[in-house]
């Protein structure tokens, strides 16, 4: 009974009438060329004979010449566009298929893929699978290989640079009006990670900043936009006429972009202007800058309130720091009394505590202050902070607050200087890359020592602050050899970079020495 439920209705009628049912079979015909049985098609030919009779790739180009710039590794998309693409990448496959745009109007493209060739052969092979309607409506599918021959031809930017390396079209002058270069060390790593200055012709270190030179105005504009996304900046631009062809009405300009970074840096102590403090809900007025991106994060160390200033808000008032990182003083911690539970503010943990401290250079004066570092400080530790008791401040914003009682000290972070003295001179297990930058060597030994000291401070900040190195690329130092004695003597609370955060430094050639572009 179950089998009868699936019988075709016509068959049931025929069985009821006792009629003979002819089983339905798939019809076949003989190929008109070779005579083998096959399923019928409009051409009455099998696939093999049809391919022998008709070649749908006839008239399609099998060899194409493409222009390749060996300096910037880009390909010419006629008439004047240069496209940067890696071998066997999706971008390069799209470029190769577009070069056959006129040919592919005659057929239907089904698939395209690379065939491996030697990288130095200057040949790129692409296998294409196409379909086309042939005799009497039959659709034939066929594969064929297109060989692209690379011819070296430098693009306009590279040609101009080879003729005169100093001939630039656009310059970006990046400046910050502060007494240190910590911000530029951090920006250098962000630029390297995102390849933001890959089109720069020349990079030159200047006082209070860096100059970037580009061979194209659009590259400079893109770089300025990148800076605006990672730092609170303001910019202006200007242009200067270099030459003019009155017959063709062509003008050649040199463009200059001036980019200024906010002087507010991480760990700075700030006295907010009254209008800014009121707009932030009466924050402060004494606050600490905890993070700087395209926004400025401000923390009140006495109430643990946090607010953010965007770029427009800051430049509308344009205030400066009360005290900077170069004015930090080291304190000894004698007593810690926690007065609040642990709070999570902006992804960081803080605990309010009343502590007793004294400057390491003057134990005759004890300070009883409140700090937000109660979760990491304990008696016997050392901390870095700002000495407001002995500071002589001439800040105009501070004078606007009548009757404001300043604390004797504001602690910023825990100090590990005493423990680092034991490791002085030993290499780190990690290192950073650096930009190919021109440096003025005529400034003397004192300037070089100052730069090395500031860079060492930047490396220590990376070790102490995981959030600071979150967006950076740190590489393993192959010359580092850990010793068992060092691992036993180091304290558990000594900040360091975990091995899982480090990247392996890839070397493409044994002859290339990567140490010139790496800094420990």
PDB file of C-alpha atoms in Angstrom, residues 209-359:
ATOM      1  CA  UNK A 209      58.470  67.945  15.251  1.00  0.00           C
ATOM      2  CA  UNK A 210      58.964  65.969  12.040  1.00  0.00           C
ATOM      3  CA  UNK A 211      58.677  66.957   8.365  1.00  0.00           C
ATOM      4  CA  UNK A 212      57.207  64.511   5.823  1.00  0.00           C
ATOM      5  CA  UNK A 213      57.720  65.096   2.084  1.00  0.00           C
ATOM      6  CA  UNK A 214      55.469  63.531  -0.570  1.00  0.00           C
ATOM      7  CA  UNK A 215      55.544  63.400  -4.355  1.00  0.00           C
ATOM      8  CA  UNK A 216      51.777  63.775  -4.631  1.00  0.00           C
ATOM      9  CA  UNK A 217      49.350  66.133  -2.923  1.00  0.00           C
ATOM     10  CA  UNK A 218      46.739  63.403  -2.396  1.00  0.00           C
ATOM     11  CA  UNK A 219      49.238  61.360  -0.366  1.00  0.00           C
ATOM     12  CA  UNK A 220      49.868  64.333   1.917  1.00  0.00           C
ATOM     13  CA  UNK A 221      46.123  64.926   2.376  1.00  0.00           C
ATOM     14  CA  UNK A 222      45.615  61.273   3.295  1.00  0.00           C
ATOM     15  CA  UNK A 223      48.462  61.464   5.812  1.00  0.00           C
ATOM     16  CA  UNK A 224      46.989  64.587   7.443  1.00  0.00           C
ATOM     17  CA  UNK A 225      43.638  62.791   7.746  1.00  0.00           C
ATOM     18  CA  UNK A 226      45.395  59.869   9.449  1.00  0.00           C
ATOM     19  CA  UNK A 227      47.016  62.204  11.985  1.00  0.00           C
ATOM     20  CA  UNK A 228      43.616  63.701  12.782  1.00  0.00           C
ATOM     21  CA  UNK A 229      42.294  60.236  13.671  1.00  0.00           C
ATOM     22  CA  UNK A 230      45.056  59.374  16.161  1.00  0.00           C
ATOM     23  CA  UNK A 231      45.805  62.730  17.838  1.00  0.00           C
ATOM     24  CA  UNK A 232      44.023  66.020  18.651  1.00  0.00           C
ATOM     25  CA  UNK A 233      45.360  68.155  15.810  1.00  0.00           C
ATOM     26  CA  UNK A 234      44.561  71.303  13.902  1.00  0.00           C
ATOM     27  CA  UNK A 235      45.925  71.997  10.441  1.00  0.00           C
ATOM     28  CA  UNK A 236      46.176  74.663   7.794  1.00  0.00           C
ATOM     29  CA  UNK A 237      47.564  74.490   4.277  1.00  0.00           C
ATOM     30  CA  UNK A 238      49.087  76.792   1.714  1.00  0.00           C
ATOM     31  CA  UNK A 239      50.489  76.533  -1.800  1.00  0.00           C
ATOM     32  CA  UNK A 240      53.233  78.249  -3.775  1.00  0.00           C
ATOM     33  CA  UNK A 241      53.396  78.573  -7.553  1.00  0.00           C
ATOM     34  CA  UNK A 242      56.518  76.894  -8.952  1.00  0.00           C
ATOM     35  CA  UNK A 243      56.007  77.148 -12.715  1.00  0.00           C
ATOM     36  CA  UNK A 244      53.343  78.067 -15.239  1.00  0.00           C
ATOM     37  CA  UNK A 245      52.938  77.093 -18.894  1.00  0.00           C
ATOM     38  CA  UNK A 246      50.733  79.765 -20.536  1.00  0.00           C
ATOM     39  CA  UNK A 247      50.373  77.792 -23.772  1.00  0.00           C
ATOM     40  CA  UNK A 248      48.908  74.689 -22.127  1.00  0.00           C
ATOM     41  CA  UNK A 249      47.539  76.585 -19.113  1.00  0.00           C
ATOM     42  CA  UNK A 250      49.351  74.228 -16.715  1.00  0.00           C
ATOM     43  CA  UNK A 251      50.258  75.301 -13.184  1.00  0.00           C
ATOM     44  CA  UNK A 252      52.730  73.530 -10.904  1.00  0.00           C
ATOM     45  CA  UNK A 253      52.390  74.188  -7.180  1.00  0.00           C
ATOM     46  CA  UNK A 254      54.170  73.114  -4.026  1.00  0.00           C
ATOM     47  CA  UNK A 255      51.783  72.443  -1.154  1.00  0.00           C
ATOM     48  CA  UNK A 256      52.580  72.803   2.539  1.00  0.00           C
ATOM     49  CA  UNK A 257      50.414  71.403   5.341  1.00  0.00           C
ATOM     50  CA  UNK A 258      51.063  72.658   8.868  1.00  0.00           C
ATOM     51  CA  UNK A 259      49.742  70.243  11.520  1.00  0.00           C
ATOM     52  CA  UNK A 260      49.916  71.135  15.208  1.00  0.00           C
ATOM     53  CA  UNK A 261      49.344  68.552  17.937  1.00  0.00           C
ATOM     54  CA  UNK A 262      47.780  69.535  21.239  1.00  0.00           C
ATOM     55  CA  UNK A 263      50.438  70.212  23.918  1.00  0.00           C
ATOM     56  CA  UNK A 264      48.414  68.131  26.387  1.00  0.00           C
ATOM     57  CA  UNK A 265      50.204  64.805  26.957  1.00  0.00           C
ATOM     58  CA  UNK A 266      49.473  61.703  28.963  1.00  0.00           C
ATOM     59  CA  UNK A 267      50.218  62.032  32.719  1.00  0.00           C
ATOM     60  CA  UNK A 268      50.115  65.853  32.570  1.00  0.00           C
ATOM     61  CA  UNK A 269      48.511  67.782  35.427  1.00  0.00           C
ATOM     62  CA  UNK A 270      45.962  70.277  34.108  1.00  0.00           C
ATOM     63  CA  UNK A 271      44.059  73.152  35.640  1.00  0.00           C
ATOM     64  CA  UNK A 272      40.867  73.404  33.606  1.00  0.00           C
ATOM     65  CA  UNK A 273      39.587  76.868  32.642  1.00  0.00           C
ATOM     66  CA  UNK A 274      36.339  77.721  34.478  1.00  0.00           C
ATOM     67  CA  UNK A 275      34.251  77.522  31.290  1.00  0.00           C
ATOM     68  CA  UNK A 276      35.635  74.088  30.388  1.00  0.00           C
ATOM     69  CA  UNK A 277      35.167  72.787  33.937  1.00  0.00           C
ATOM     70  CA  UNK A 278      31.553  74.022  33.940  1.00  0.00           C
ATOM     71  CA  UNK A 279      30.840  72.407  30.549  1.00  0.00           C
ATOM     72  CA  UNK A 280      32.142  69.084  31.919  1.00  0.00           C
ATOM     73  CA  UNK A 281      29.863  69.148  34.955  1.00  0.00           C
ATOM     74  CA  UNK A 282      32.167  71.118  37.289  1.00  0.00           C
ATOM     75  CA  UNK A 283      34.998  68.632  36.870  1.00  0.00           C
ATOM     76  CA  UNK A 284      38.238  69.335  38.710  1.00  0.00           C
ATOM     77  CA  UNK A 285      39.580  71.922  38.307  1.00  0.00           C
ATOM     78  CA  UNK A 286      42.798  69.902  38.902  1.00  0.00           C
ATOM     79  CA  UNK A 287      42.686  66.836  36.626  1.00  0.00           C
ATOM     80  CA  UNK A 288      45.130  64.308  35.184  1.00  0.00           C
ATOM     81  CA  UNK A 289      45.324  63.438  31.494  1.00  0.00           C
ATOM     82  CA  UNK A 290      45.143  59.623  31.361  1.00  0.00           C
ATOM     83  CA  UNK A 291      44.923  59.024  27.614  1.00  0.00           C
ATOM     84  CA  UNK A 292      45.342  60.977  24.377  1.00  0.00           C
ATOM     85  CA  UNK A 293      43.908  59.829  21.050  1.00  0.00           C
ATOM     86  CA  UNK A 294      41.735  62.066  18.889  1.00  0.00           C
ATOM     87  CA  UNK A 295      40.036  62.702  22.261  1.00  0.00           C
ATOM     88  CA  UNK A 296      41.641  63.742  25.555  1.00  0.00           C
ATOM     89  CA  UNK A 297      40.662  61.658  28.617  1.00  0.00           C
ATOM     90  CA  UNK A 298      40.679  63.644  31.884  1.00  0.00           C
ATOM     91  CA  UNK A 299      40.471  62.077  35.362  1.00  0.00           C
ATOM     92  CA  UNK A 300      39.728  63.829  38.653  1.00  0.00           C
ATOM     93  CA  UNK A 301      42.092  62.018  41.098  1.00  0.00           C
ATOM     94  CA  UNK A 302      39.987  63.012  44.125  1.00  0.00           C
ATOM     95  CA  UNK A 303      36.523  61.917  42.921  1.00  0.00           C
ATOM     96  CA  UNK A 304      37.448  59.389  40.157  1.00  0.00           C
ATOM     97  CA  UNK A 305      35.218  61.206  37.663  1.00  0.00           C
ATOM     98  CA  UNK A 306      36.323  60.927  34.051  1.00  0.00           C
ATOM     99  CA  UNK A 307      35.424  63.121  31.086  1.00  0.00           C
ATOM    100  CA  UNK A 308      36.499  63.361  27.466  1.00  0.00           C
ATOM    101  CA  UNK A 309      37.375  66.399  25.377  1.00  0.00           C
ATOM    102  CA  UNK A 310      37.127  66.034  21.612  1.00  0.00           C
ATOM    103  CA  UNK A 311      39.394  67.903  19.218  1.00  0.00           C
ATOM    104  CA  UNK A 312      36.985  70.774  18.542  1.00  0.00           C
ATOM    105  CA  UNK A 313      36.294  71.339  22.250  1.00  0.00           C
ATOM    106  CA  UNK A 314      39.979  71.526  23.074  1.00  0.00           C
ATOM    107  CA  UNK A 315      41.030  73.913  20.298  1.00  0.00           C
ATOM    108  CA  UNK A 316      38.075  76.161  21.091  1.00  0.00           C
ATOM    109  CA  UNK A 317      39.672  76.945  24.487  1.00  0.00           C
ATOM    110  CA  UNK A 318      43.284  75.817  23.827  1.00  0.00           C
ATOM    111  CA  UNK A 319      44.622  75.567  27.390  1.00  0.00           C
ATOM    112  CA  UNK A 320      48.012  74.191  28.465  1.00  0.00           C
ATOM    113  CA  UNK A 321      49.268  71.843  31.161  1.00  0.00           C
ATOM    114  CA  UNK A 322      49.994  73.081  34.662  1.00  0.00           C
ATOM    115  CA  UNK A 323      52.873  70.597  35.123  1.00  0.00           C
ATOM    116  CA  UNK A 324      54.404  68.078  32.716  1.00  0.00           C
ATOM    117  CA  UNK A 325      56.137  64.712  32.954  1.00  0.00           C
ATOM    118  CA  UNK A 326      59.591  66.321  33.117  1.00  0.00           C
ATOM    119  CA  UNK A 327      58.604  67.834  36.492  1.00  0.00           C
ATOM    120  CA  UNK A 328      57.688  64.556  38.193  1.00  0.00           C
ATOM    121  CA  UNK A 329      59.174  64.072  41.675  1.00  0.00           C
ATOM    122  CA  UNK A 330      59.849  60.717  43.344  1.00  0.00           C
ATOM    123  CA  UNK A 331      58.207  60.016  46.707  1.00  0.00           C
ATOM    124  CA  UNK A 332      58.550  57.286  49.332  1.00  0.00           C
ATOM    125  CA  UNK A 333      55.275  55.778  50.568  1.00  0.00           C
ATOM    126  CA  UNK A 334      55.072  55.186  54.343  1.00  0.00           C
ATOM    127  CA  UNK A 335      51.411  54.452  55.049  1.00  0.00           C
ATOM    128  CA  UNK A 336      48.340  53.604  52.938  1.00  0.00           C
ATOM    129  CA  UNK A 337      44.731  53.703  54.162  1.00  0.00           C
ATOM    130  CA  UNK A 338      42.087  52.688  51.616  1.00  0.00           C
ATOM    131  CA  UNK A 339      38.920  54.810  51.806  1.00  0.00           C
ATOM    132  CA  UNK A 340      36.856  53.490  48.866  1.00  0.00           C
ATOM    133  CA  UNK A 341      36.160  50.242  47.001  1.00  0.00           C
ATOM    134  CA  UNK A 342      37.723  49.521  43.632  1.00  0.00           C
ATOM    135  CA  UNK A 343      36.227  51.415  40.683  1.00  0.00           C
ATOM    136  CA  UNK A 344      36.580  50.644  36.983  1.00  0.00           C
ATOM    137  CA  UNK A 345      36.922  53.961  35.163  1.00  0.00           C
ATOM    138  CA  UNK A 346      37.369  53.831  31.398  1.00  0.00           C
ATOM    139  CA  UNK A 347      38.796  50.302  31.506  1.00  0.00           C
ATOM    140  CA  UNK A 348      41.316  51.137  34.280  1.00  0.00           C
ATOM    141  CA  UNK A 349      41.017  50.265  37.958  1.00  0.00           C
ATOM    142  CA  UNK A 350      41.367  52.899  40.680  1.00  0.00           C
ATOM    143  CA  UNK A 351      41.019  52.952  44.476  1.00  0.00           C
ATOM    144  CA  UNK A 352      40.923  56.114  46.583  1.00  0.00           C
ATOM    145  CA  UNK A 353      43.317  56.065  49.532  1.00  0.00           C
ATOM    146  CA  UNK A 354      44.826  58.425  52.108  1.00  0.00           C
ATOM    147  CA  UNK A 355      48.591  57.952  52.165  1.00  0.00           C
ATOM    148  CA  UNK A 356      51.624  59.377  53.901  1.00  0.00           C
ATOM    149  CA  UNK A 357      54.560  60.223  51.628  1.00  0.00           C
ATOM    150  CA  UNK A 358      57.810  62.173  51.628  1.00  0.00           C
ATOM    151  CA  UNK A 359      60.165  63.298  48.896  1.00  0.00           C
TER     152      UNK A 359
END
